[in-house]
């Protein structure tokens, strides 16, 4: 289906205005023409007596009155003043006839000039008339003759004026007809223009009504859709609220750069121990370690996203481990920081436990062989850096095979565990205790020289000896080999020297302490021979 071409609204309005201007112009033209017709009709119906046929009649009437006065004066010789006045009046009536706006035929014009000259002559003659009756009688007789002669000429002039008048009237009628025709055309155009304008107006009104109806329909549809959408949004919002409230992840939105909190869910409230958004401080304030604070604040300041950052958090019930993610978002044109916080304390505990398990011996809880060697390596490096003394003690349960064989394997285990507990009681927190295998153990004593290490070993030896026989614990003793770190020692070299001292303690009779390069310190051997 092809779309109906539409005329732009602007162009339609322009057409309406143009049409209106045209109609108004036609109306003005019609009014002017109407006025003109009326004027012409008026003039035709009431011809202007002063500029048309009236002056010749006046002239004729005045000639008649002059004739009467002439006759009276001729008869009586009295009232010469009346005669003079009449001749003057007659003279004054000639000029208006001369001035009539007709295209006079040449003969008529000559005649009019002759009338004027004659009347002027009469006036001069009468004013200059002698008192002598005989001579004045001659003048009057001559004038009377002239009057008689003038009458037919004047009559002809009147006829001529009539003729000219009717010609003029014909012309005026023609003019009126022309004006009428023009008026009729103008009125026709005015009618057509008005009709066209009203049709256009009508069309426009119809179109506007149609548009309004369409708009109303659209509005109704739109309103229904908005209502439906609002309901959906409301439901979605409610759902989102419920999800956020039930979320195991704490969520908070704060103004960028540690400002006001604009949203936080229940989980976040519980985690950091606040009742509402107003009580919550900038999230970085809840981080325990300065390094974490700097990392988070720096990333947010640069507008970077922070993903799964492990941090210790100052929570409502003490510290806990959290997995923190953050990113900058735009909320209604304002920059905001969105935070997610997930409590990973349980996972962290499990992780720590697993790490400890991987590092320790499951029976005694002491460091296993590998971890012990690692710790010893680190201690050697630190000692080399800070110049502090470092000693290594190796200890081995005496005749452990015998204990196993006579008291059972479980008794052997008990012995090993008890030995570790006793050793821990005697050692300082930073001393490192590890099980090297079987019934052999190692102790790293940072800051201890040969004498100090030997004394500690001796204390342990005594403690083991004294503890033997308690409950299910069989009597047992242990032998000790001590070596002090020297300048270029490695783990292997230090272990080897301590092992040599231990070997000496074993072969020196057991239950004794031997220092590599020193005297044995404890019974029963006390030999202390150079190993
Ligand atoms: N109960 C128990 N016995 C162990 C464990 N590890 C190693 N043993 C035993 O410890 C014994 C070590 O015996 P030997 O190496 O002969 O040493 P010893 O009997 O202590 O002799 P000396 O060291 O020379 O005094 C072996 O019988 C191993 O089976 C353990 O975890 N538990």
Coordinates of C-alpha atoms and ligand atoms in Angstrom, one line a residue:
X1 CA 0.0 0.0 0.0
X2 CA 1.5 3.3 -1.0
X3 CA 1.5 6.0 1.6
X4 CA -0.5 9.2 0.9
X5 CA 1.9 12.1 0.3
X6 CA 1.5 14.5 3.1
X7 CA 1.9 18.3 2.9
X8 CA 4.1 19.6 5.7
X9 CA 2.1 21.6 8.4
X10 CA 4.2 24.7 7.8
X11 CA 3.4 24.9 4.1
X12 CA -0.3 24.3 4.9
X13 CA -0.4 27.2 7.3
X14 CA 1.4 29.4 4.7
X15 CA -1.3 28.5 2.2
X16 CA -4.0 29.4 4.6
X17 CA -2.5 32.8 5.4
X18 CA -1.9 33.5 1.7
X19 CA -5.6 32.6 1.0
X20 CA -6.8 34.8 3.8
X21 CA -4.7 37.8 2.5
X22 CA -6.1 37.2 -1.0
X23 CA -9.7 37.1 0.3
X24 CA -9.1 40.3 2.4
X25 CA -7.6 42.0 -0.7
X26 CA -10.6 41.0 -2.7
X27 CA -12.9 42.3 0.0
X28 CA -11.1 45.7 0.0
X29 CA -11.2 45.8 -3.8
X30 CA -14.9 44.9 -3.8
X31 CA -15.6 47.6 -1.3
X32 CA -13.7 50.2 -3.3
X33 CA -15.6 49.2 -6.5
X34 CA -18.9 49.2 -4.7
X35 CA -18.2 52.7 -3.4
X36 CA -17.3 53.8 -6.9
X37 CA -20.5 52.3 -8.4
X38 CA -22.6 54.0 -5.7
X39 CA -20.9 57.3 -6.4
X40 CA -21.4 56.9 -10.2
X41 CA -25.0 55.9 -9.7
X42 CA -25.5 58.8 -7.4
X43 CA -24.0 61.2 -9.9
X44 CA -26.1 59.8 -12.7
X45 CA -29.3 60.0 -10.6
X46 CA -28.6 63.5 -9.3
X47 CA -26.5 65.3 -11.9
X48 CA -24.5 68.1 -10.5
X49 CA -26.6 71.1 -11.4
X50 CA -23.7 73.5 -11.1
X51 CA -21.4 71.8 -13.6
X52 CA -23.9 70.3 -16.1
X53 CA -27.1 71.6 -17.6
X54 CA -27.9 74.3 -15.1
X55 CA -25.8 77.2 -16.2
X56 CA -27.3 77.4 -19.7
X57 CA -30.8 77.4 -18.2
X58 CA -29.8 80.1 -15.7
X59 CA -28.4 82.1 -18.6
X60 CA -31.6 81.6 -20.5
X61 CA -33.7 82.6 -17.5
X62 CA -31.5 85.6 -16.9
X63 CA -31.9 86.6 -20.5
X64 CA -35.7 86.4 -20.1
X65 CA -35.6 88.5 -17.0
X66 CA -33.3 91.0 -18.7
X67 CA -35.7 91.1 -21.6
X68 CA -38.6 91.9 -19.3
X69 CA -36.6 94.6 -17.6
X70 CA -35.6 96.0 -21.0
X71 CA -39.1 96.1 -22.2
X72 CA -40.3 97.8 -19.0
X73 CA -37.6 100.4 -19.1
X74 CA -38.2 101.0 -22.8
X75 CA -41.9 101.5 -22.1
X76 CA -41.7 103.6 -19.0
X77 CA -38.1 105.0 -19.0
X78 CA -38.1 104.2 -15.3
X79 CA -36.1 102.0 -13.0
X80 CA -32.9 102.1 -14.9
X81 CA -31.1 100.6 -11.9
X82 CA -33.1 97.4 -12.3
X83 CA -32.0 97.2 -15.9
X84 CA -28.4 97.7 -15.0
X85 CA -28.6 95.0 -12.3
X86 CA -30.2 92.6 -14.7
X87 CA -27.6 93.1 -17.3
X88 CA -24.9 92.6 -14.8
X89 CA -26.5 89.4 -13.6
X90 CA -26.8 88.3 -17.2
X91 CA -23.1 89.0 -17.7
X92 CA -22.3 87.0 -14.6
X93 CA -24.2 84.0 -16.0
X94 CA -22.2 83.7 -19.2
X95 CA -18.9 82.6 -17.6
X96 CA -20.3 79.4 -15.9
X97 CA -21.5 78.3 -19.2
X98 CA -18.1 78.9 -20.7
X99 CA -16.6 76.9 -18.0
X100 CA -18.7 73.7 -18.5
X101 CA -16.5 70.7 -18.8
X102 CA -17.7 69.5 -22.2
X103 CA -15.7 69.0 -25.3
X104 CA -17.5 71.7 -27.2
X105 CA -17.8 71.5 -31.0
X106 CA -15.9 74.4 -32.5
X107 CA -19.0 76.3 -33.8
X108 CA -20.7 76.2 -30.5
X109 CA -17.6 77.5 -28.8
X110 CA -17.6 80.5 -31.2
X111 CA -21.2 81.1 -30.5
X112 CA -20.6 81.1 -26.8
X113 CA -17.8 83.6 -27.3
X114 CA -20.1 85.8 -29.4
X115 CA -22.8 85.6 -26.6
X116 CA -20.3 86.7 -24.1
X117 CA -19.1 89.6 -26.2
X118 CA -22.7 90.6 -26.9
X119 CA -23.7 90.6 -23.2
X120 CA -20.5 92.5 -22.3
X121 CA -21.3 95.0 -25.0
X122 CA -24.9 95.3 -23.6
X123 CA -23.6 95.9 -20.1
X124 CA -21.2 98.6 -21.3
X125 CA -24.0 100.2 -23.4
X126 CA -26.5 100.2 -20.6
X127 CA -24.1 101.6 -18.1
X128 CA -23.0 104.2 -20.5
X129 CA -26.5 104.9 -21.8
X130 CA -27.2 108.7 -22.3
X131 CA -30.1 110.3 -20.5
X132 CA -31.3 111.6 -23.8
X133 CA -34.5 109.6 -24.4
X134 CA -34.1 109.5 -28.2
X135 CA -30.6 108.3 -28.1
X136 CA -31.2 105.8 -25.3
X137 CA -34.2 104.6 -27.2
X138 CA -32.0 103.7 -30.1
X139 CA -29.6 101.8 -27.8
X140 CA -32.4 99.9 -26.2
X141 CA -34.0 99.1 -29.5
X142 CA -30.6 97.7 -30.7
X143 CA -30.2 95.6 -27.6
X144 CA -33.8 94.3 -28.0
X145 CA -33.0 93.3 -31.5
X146 CA -29.9 91.6 -30.3
X147 CA -31.9 89.8 -27.6
X148 CA -34.3 88.4 -30.2
X149 CA -31.4 87.3 -32.3
X150 CA -29.6 85.7 -29.3
X151 CA -32.6 83.6 -28.2
X152 CA -32.4 80.9 -30.9
X153 CA -28.6 80.8 -30.4
X154 CA -29.1 80.3 -26.7
X155 CA -31.8 77.7 -27.4
X156 CA -29.3 75.8 -29.6
X157 CA -26.7 76.0 -26.9
X158 CA -29.2 74.5 -24.5
X159 CA -29.9 71.7 -26.9
X160 CA -26.2 71.2 -27.4
X161 CA -25.7 71.0 -23.7
X162 CA -28.5 68.5 -23.4
X163 CA -26.9 66.4 -26.1
X164 CA -23.5 66.6 -24.5
X165 CA -25.1 65.8 -21.2
X166 CA -26.8 62.7 -22.5
X167 CA -23.5 61.7 -24.1
X168 CA -21.8 62.2 -20.8
X169 CA -24.6 60.2 -19.1
X170 CA -24.0 57.4 -21.6
X171 CA -20.4 57.4 -20.9
X172 CA -21.1 57.3 -17.2
X173 CA -23.5 54.4 -17.6
X174 CA -20.8 52.6 -19.6
X175 CA -18.4 53.3 -16.7
X176 CA -21.0 52.1 -14.2
X177 CA -21.5 48.9 -16.2
X178 CA -17.7 48.4 -16.4
X179 CA -17.4 49.0 -12.7
X180 CA -20.3 46.7 -12.1
X181 CA -18.7 44.0 -14.2
X182 CA -15.4 44.4 -12.3
X183 CA -17.3 44.4 -9.1
X184 CA -19.2 41.2 -10.1
X185 CA -15.8 39.6 -11.0
X186 CA -14.3 40.7 -7.7
X187 CA -17.3 39.5 -5.8
X188 CA -17.2 36.2 -7.7
X189 CA -13.5 35.9 -6.8
X190 CA -14.2 37.0 -3.3
X191 CA -16.9 34.3 -3.0
X192 CA -14.6 31.7 -4.5
X193 CA -11.7 32.7 -2.3
X194 CA -13.9 32.8 0.8
X195 CA -15.3 29.4 -0.2
X196 CA -11.8 28.0 -0.8
X197 CA -10.7 29.5 2.5
X198 CA -13.6 27.9 4.4
X199 CA -13.0 24.6 2.6
X200 CA -9.3 24.7 3.6
X201 CA -10.3 25.7 7.1
X202 CA -12.9 22.9 7.2
X203 CA -10.3 20.4 5.9
X204 CA -7.8 21.7 8.5
X205 CA -10.4 21.3 11.3
X206 CA -11.2 17.8 10.1
X207 CA -7.5 16.9 9.9
X208 CA -7.0 18.4 13.4
X209 CA -10.0 16.4 14.7
X210 CA -8.6 13.3 13.1
X211 CA -5.2 14.0 14.6
X212 CA -6.7 14.7 18.0
X213 CA -8.6 11.4 17.8
X214 CA -5.4 9.6 16.9
X215 CA -3.6 11.4 19.6
X216 CA -6.2 10.4 22.1
X217 CA -6.0 6.8 21.0
X218 CA -2.2 6.9 21.2
X219 CA -2.4 8.5 24.6
X220 CA -4.8 5.8 25.8
X221 CA -2.5 3.1 24.5
X222 CA 0.6 4.9 25.9
X223 CA -1.1 5.3 29.3
X224 CA -2.0 1.7 29.4
X225 CA 1.6 0.7 28.5
X226 CA 3.1 3.1 31.0
X227 CA 0.8 1.7 33.7
X228 CA 1.7 -1.9 32.7
X229 CA 5.4 -1.0 32.6
X230 CA 5.2 0.9 35.9
X231 CA 3.6 -2.2 37.5
X232 CA 6.3 -4.4 36.0
X233 CA 9.0 -2.0 37.2
X234 CA 7.4 -1.9 40.6
X235 CA 7.3 -5.7 40.7
X236 CA 10.9 -5.9 39.5
X237 CA 11.9 -3.3 42.1
X238 CA 10.3 -5.3 44.8
X239 CA 11.9 -8.5 43.5
X240 CA 15.3 -6.8 43.4
X241 CA 14.8 -5.5 46.9
X242 CA 14.0 -8.9 48.1
X243 CA 16.9 -10.4 46.3
X244 CA 19.2 -7.7 47.7
X245 CA 17.8 -8.2 51.2
X246 CA 18.3 -12.0 51.0
X247 CA 21.6 -11.7 49.3
X248 CA 24.5 -13.4 51.1
X249 CA 26.6 -10.5 49.7
X250 CA 26.6 -7.1 51.4
X251 CA 25.9 -4.3 48.9
X252 CA 26.4 -0.6 49.5
X253 CA 26.4 2.5 47.3
X254 CA 28.2 5.5 48.5
X255 CA 28.9 8.9 46.9
X256 CA 32.2 8.8 45.0
X257 CA 35.3 9.5 47.1
X258 CA 33.9 8.2 50.4
X259 CA 30.7 10.3 50.7
X260 CA 27.2 9.7 51.9
X261 CA 25.8 6.2 51.7
X262 CA 22.7 6.1 49.4
X263 CA 21.9 2.4 49.7
X264 CA 22.9 -0.6 51.7
X265 CA 21.3 -3.9 52.1
X266 CA 20.6 -5.9 55.2
X267 CA 23.7 -8.1 54.8
X268 CA 26.0 -5.0 54.7
X269 CA 24.2 -3.5 57.7
X270 CA 24.8 -6.7 59.7
X271 CA 28.3 -7.1 58.5
X272 CA 29.6 -3.6 59.5
X273 CA 27.1 -3.2 62.4
X274 CA 25.1 -0.2 61.4
X275 CA 21.4 0.5 61.7
X276 CA 20.9 2.5 58.6
X277 CA 22.6 4.3 55.7
X278 CA 23.2 7.5 57.7
X279 CA 25.2 5.7 60.3
X280 CA 27.6 4.0 57.8
X281 CA 31.0 5.5 57.3
X282 CA 33.0 5.4 54.1
X283 CA 33.7 1.7 53.4
X284 CA 37.4 2.1 53.5
X285 CA 37.1 3.1 57.2
X286 CA 36.1 -0.5 57.9
X287 CA 39.3 -2.0 56.5
X288 CA 41.7 -3.1 59.2
X289 CA 45.0 -2.9 57.3
X290 CA 46.4 0.4 56.0
X291 CA 47.6 -1.4 52.8
X292 CA 44.1 -2.4 52.0
X293 CA 42.8 1.1 52.6
X294 CA 45.4 2.6 50.3
X295 CA 44.7 -0.1 47.6
X296 CA 40.9 0.5 47.7
X297 CA 41.1 4.3 47.9
X298 CA 43.7 4.5 45.2
X299 CA 41.7 2.3 42.8
X300 CA 38.5 4.2 43.4
X301 CA 40.2 7.6 43.0
X302 CA 41.5 6.4 39.6
X303 CA 38.0 5.1 38.7
X304 CA 39.3 1.6 38.5
X305 CA 37.3 -1.5 39.3
X306 CA 38.4 -3.5 42.3
X307 CA 37.7 -7.2 41.9
X308 CA 37.7 -9.8 44.7
X309 CA 40.1 -8.1 47.0
X310 CA 40.6 -10.1 50.2
X311 CA 40.7 -7.8 53.2
X312 CA 40.2 -8.0 56.9
X313 CA 37.1 -6.0 57.9
X314 CA 36.2 -4.4 61.2
X315 CA 32.8 -5.9 61.6
X316 CA 29.9 -5.7 64.1
X317 CA 31.3 -8.7 66.0
X318 CA 35.0 -8.2 65.7
X319 CA 37.2 -8.7 62.7
X320 CA 36.3 -10.9 59.8
X321 CA 37.7 -11.7 56.3
X322 CA 35.8 -10.3 53.4
X323 CA 36.0 -10.5 49.6
X324 CA 35.6 -7.0 48.5
X325 CA 34.7 -5.8 45.0
X326 CA 34.0 -2.2 44.0
X327 CA 33.4 -0.1 40.9
X328 CA 32.5 3.4 40.0
X329 CA 29.0 3.8 38.6
X330 CA 26.8 6.7 37.3
X331 CA 23.6 7.2 39.2
X332 CA 21.4 9.8 37.7
X333 CA 24.4 11.7 36.5
X334 CA 26.3 11.5 39.8
X335 CA 29.4 9.4 40.3
X336 CA 28.9 6.7 42.9
X337 CA 31.0 3.8 44.3
X338 CA 29.2 0.5 44.4
X339 CA 30.6 -2.1 46.9
X340 CA 30.0 -5.8 47.3
X341 CA 31.3 -7.5 50.4
X342 CA 31.2 -11.2 50.9
X343 CA 32.1 -12.8 54.2
X344 CA 34.8 -15.4 53.6
X345 CA 35.8 -16.0 57.2
X346 CA 34.8 -19.6 57.1
X347 CA 36.6 -20.2 53.9
X348 CA 39.6 -18.3 55.3
X349 CA 39.6 -20.5 58.4
X350 CA 39.4 -23.6 56.3
X351 CA 42.2 -22.3 54.1
X352 CA 44.4 -21.6 57.1
X353 CA 43.6 -25.0 58.5
X354 CA 44.6 -26.6 55.2
X355 CA 47.7 -24.5 54.9
X356 CA 48.6 -25.5 58.5
X357 CA 47.9 -29.1 57.7
X358 CA 50.1 -28.9 54.7
X359 CA 52.9 -27.4 56.7
X360 CA 52.6 -29.5 59.8
X361 CA 53.0 -33.1 60.9
X362 CA 49.5 -34.6 61.5
X363 CA 50.6 -36.6 64.6
X364 CA 52.4 -34.0 66.6
X365 CA 51.4 -30.7 65.1
X366 CA 55.1 -29.7 64.7
X367 CA 56.3 -28.4 61.3
X368 CA 56.9 -31.2 58.8
X369 CA 60.3 -31.8 57.3
X370 CA 59.9 -29.6 54.3
X371 CA 58.4 -26.7 56.1
X372 CA 61.0 -26.9 58.8
X373 CA 63.8 -26.7 56.3
X374 CA 62.1 -23.7 54.7
X375 CA 61.8 -22.0 58.0
X376 CA 65.4 -22.8 58.8
X377 CA 66.5 -21.4 55.4
X378 CA 64.6 -18.1 56.1
X379 CA 66.0 -17.9 59.6
X380 CA 69.6 -18.3 58.2
X381 CA 68.9 -15.5 55.8
X382 CA 67.5 -13.2 58.5
X383 CA 70.4 -14.0 60.8
X384 CA 72.8 -13.2 58.1
X385 CA 71.0 -9.9 57.5
X386 CA 70.7 -8.7 61.1
X387 CA 73.9 -10.4 62.4
X388 CA 72.1 -12.2 65.2
X389 CA 73.2 -15.6 66.4
X390 CA 71.3 -18.8 65.3
X391 CA 71.5 -22.3 66.6
X392 CA 70.0 -25.6 65.4
X393 CA 69.2 -28.4 67.8
X394 CA 68.4 -31.9 66.5
X395 CA 66.9 -34.3 69.0
X396 CA 66.1 -38.0 68.6
X397 CA 64.2 -40.3 71.0
X398 CA 66.4 -43.0 72.4
X399 CA 65.6 -46.6 71.7
X400 CA 62.3 -45.7 70.3
X401 CA 62.1 -49.0 68.5
X402 CA 62.2 -50.6 71.9
X403 CA 59.3 -48.5 73.1
X404 CA 57.2 -49.4 70.1
X405 CA 58.1 -53.0 70.4
X406 CA 57.4 -53.3 74.2
X407 CA 54.6 -50.8 74.8
X408 CA 53.0 -50.8 71.4
X409 CA 52.8 -48.4 68.5
X410 CA 50.2 -46.3 70.2
X411 CA 52.4 -45.7 73.1
X412 CA 55.1 -44.7 70.7
X413 CA 52.7 -42.1 69.2
X414 CA 51.8 -40.8 72.7
X415 CA 55.5 -40.4 73.4
X416 CA 56.1 -38.4 70.3
X417 CA 53.1 -36.1 71.0
X418 CA 54.0 -35.6 74.6
X419 CA 57.5 -34.8 73.6
X420 CA 56.3 -32.1 71.3
X421 CA 54.0 -30.6 74.0
X422 CA 56.8 -30.6 76.5
X423 CA 59.2 -29.0 74.0
X424 CA 56.6 -26.3 73.3
X425 CA 56.3 -25.6 77.0
X426 CA 60.0 -25.0 77.2
X427 CA 60.5 -23.0 74.0
X428 CA 59.7 -19.4 73.2
X429 CA 57.0 -18.5 70.7
X430 CA 59.4 -17.6 67.9
X431 CA 61.4 -20.8 68.3
X432 CA 60.7 -23.2 65.4
X433 CA 60.0 -26.9 66.1
X434 CA 59.8 -29.4 63.3
X435 CA 59.5 -33.2 63.0
X436 CA 62.2 -34.4 60.6
X437 CA 61.0 -37.9 60.4
X438 CA 60.3 -40.9 62.7
X439 CA 61.4 -39.9 66.2
X440 CA 63.8 -37.2 65.1
X441 CA 63.0 -33.5 65.6
X442 CA 64.7 -30.2 64.9
X443 CA 64.6 -26.8 66.8
X444 CA 65.7 -23.5 65.3
X445 CA 66.7 -21.0 68.1
X446 CA 67.0 -17.5 66.6
X447 CA 69.2 -15.2 68.7
X448 CA 70.8 -18.1 70.6
X449 CA 74.5 -18.9 70.7
X450 CA 76.0 -22.2 71.6
X451 CA 75.7 -21.9 75.4
X452 CA 72.1 -20.7 75.3
X453 CA 71.1 -23.4 72.8
X454 CA 72.9 -26.1 74.8
X455 CA 71.1 -24.9 77.9
X456 CA 67.7 -25.0 76.2
X457 CA 68.5 -28.5 74.9
X458 CA 69.5 -29.6 78.4
X459 CA 66.3 -28.2 79.8
X460 CA 64.3 -30.2 77.3
X461 CA 66.3 -33.3 78.0
X462 CA 65.6 -33.0 81.7
X463 CA 61.9 -32.3 81.0
X464 CA 61.6 -35.5 78.9
X465 CA 63.4 -37.6 81.4
X466 CA 61.2 -36.2 84.2
X467 CA 57.9 -36.7 82.3
X468 CA 58.5 -40.4 81.4
X469 CA 56.2 -42.8 83.2
X470 CA 53.2 -40.3 83.6
X471 CA 50.0 -42.2 82.8
X472 CA 50.2 -44.1 79.6
X473 CA 53.6 -42.5 78.8
X474 CA 56.4 -44.8 79.0
X475 CA 59.8 -43.8 80.4
X476 CA 61.8 -42.2 77.6
X477 CA 64.8 -40.0 77.0
X478 CA 66.2 -38.2 74.0
X479 CA 69.6 -37.3 72.7
X480 CA 70.5 -33.8 71.4
X481 CA 73.0 -32.4 68.9
X482 CA 73.5 -28.6 68.8
X483 CA 75.2 -26.6 66.0
X484 CA 75.7 -22.8 65.9
X485 CA 75.4 -21.1 62.5
X486 CA 78.6 -19.9 61.0
X487 CA 79.3 -17.4 58.3
X488 CA 78.7 -19.4 55.1
X489 CA 76.3 -22.0 56.5
X490 CA 73.5 -23.4 54.5
X491 CA 70.6 -25.5 55.7
X492 CA 72.4 -28.6 54.6
X493 CA 75.8 -27.7 56.2
X494 CA 74.2 -26.6 59.5
X495 CA 72.0 -29.7 59.6
X496 CA 75.0 -31.9 58.9
X497 CA 77.0 -30.4 61.8
X498 CA 74.0 -30.7 64.2
X499 CA 73.5 -34.3 63.0
X500 CA 77.2 -35.0 63.8
X501 CA 76.7 -33.7 67.3
X502 CA 73.6 -35.8 67.7
X503 CA 75.5 -38.8 66.5
X504 CA 78.1 -38.1 69.1
X505 CA 75.4 -37.9 71.7
X506 CA 73.9 -41.2 70.7
X507 CA 77.2 -42.9 70.6
X508 CA 78.3 -41.1 73.8
X509 CA 75.6 -43.0 75.7
X510 CA 72.3 -41.3 74.7
X511 CA 70.1 -39.0 76.9
X512 CA 72.7 -36.2 76.6
X513 CA 73.4 -33.0 74.7
X514 CA 76.4 -32.6 72.4
X515 CA 77.4 -29.3 70.8
X516 CA 79.2 -29.4 67.6
X517 CA 82.7 -28.3 68.4
X518 CA 82.0 -28.1 72.1
X519 CA 81.6 -30.1 75.4
X520 CA 78.6 -32.5 76.1
X521 CA 76.5 -30.7 78.7
X522 CA 74.3 -33.5 80.2
X523 CA 74.4 -36.9 81.7
X524 CA 75.1 -39.6 81.3
X525 CA 77.9 -38.8 78.8
X526 CA 79.0 -35.2 79.5
X527 CA 81.9 -36.1 77.1
X528 CA 81.5 -33.1 74.8
X529 CA 84.0 -34.5 72.4
X530 CA 84.7 -32.6 69.1
X531 CA 82.4 -34.1 66.5
Ligands
LIG1 N1 54.9 -45.3 67.2 C1 55.6 -44.7 66.1 N2 56.7 -45.3 65.8 C2 57.4 -44.7 64.8 C3 57.0 -43.6 64.1 N3 57.9 -43.3 63.1 C4 58.9 -44.1 63.2 N4 58.6 -45.0 64.2 C5 59.5 -46.1 64.6 O1 60.6 -45.6 65.3 C6 61.6 -46.6 65.3 C7 62.9 -46.0 65.1 O2 63.9 -47.0 65.5 P1 65.4 -46.8 65.2 O3 65.6 -46.0 64.0 O4 66.0 -48.1 65.2 O5 65.9 -46.0 66.4 P2 65.9 -46.3 68.0 O6 65.2 -47.5 68.2 O7 65.3 -45.0 68.6 O8 67.4 -46.3 68.3 P3 68.3 -45.1 68.6 O9 67.8 -43.9 67.8 O10 69.6 -45.5 68.1 O11 68.2 -44.8 70.0 C8 61.2 -47.6 64.2 O12 60.8 -48.8 64.8 C9 60.0 -46.9 63.5 O13 59.0 -47.9 63.1 C10 55.7 -43.1 64.5 O14 55.2 -42.1 63.9 N5 55.1 -43.7 65.5

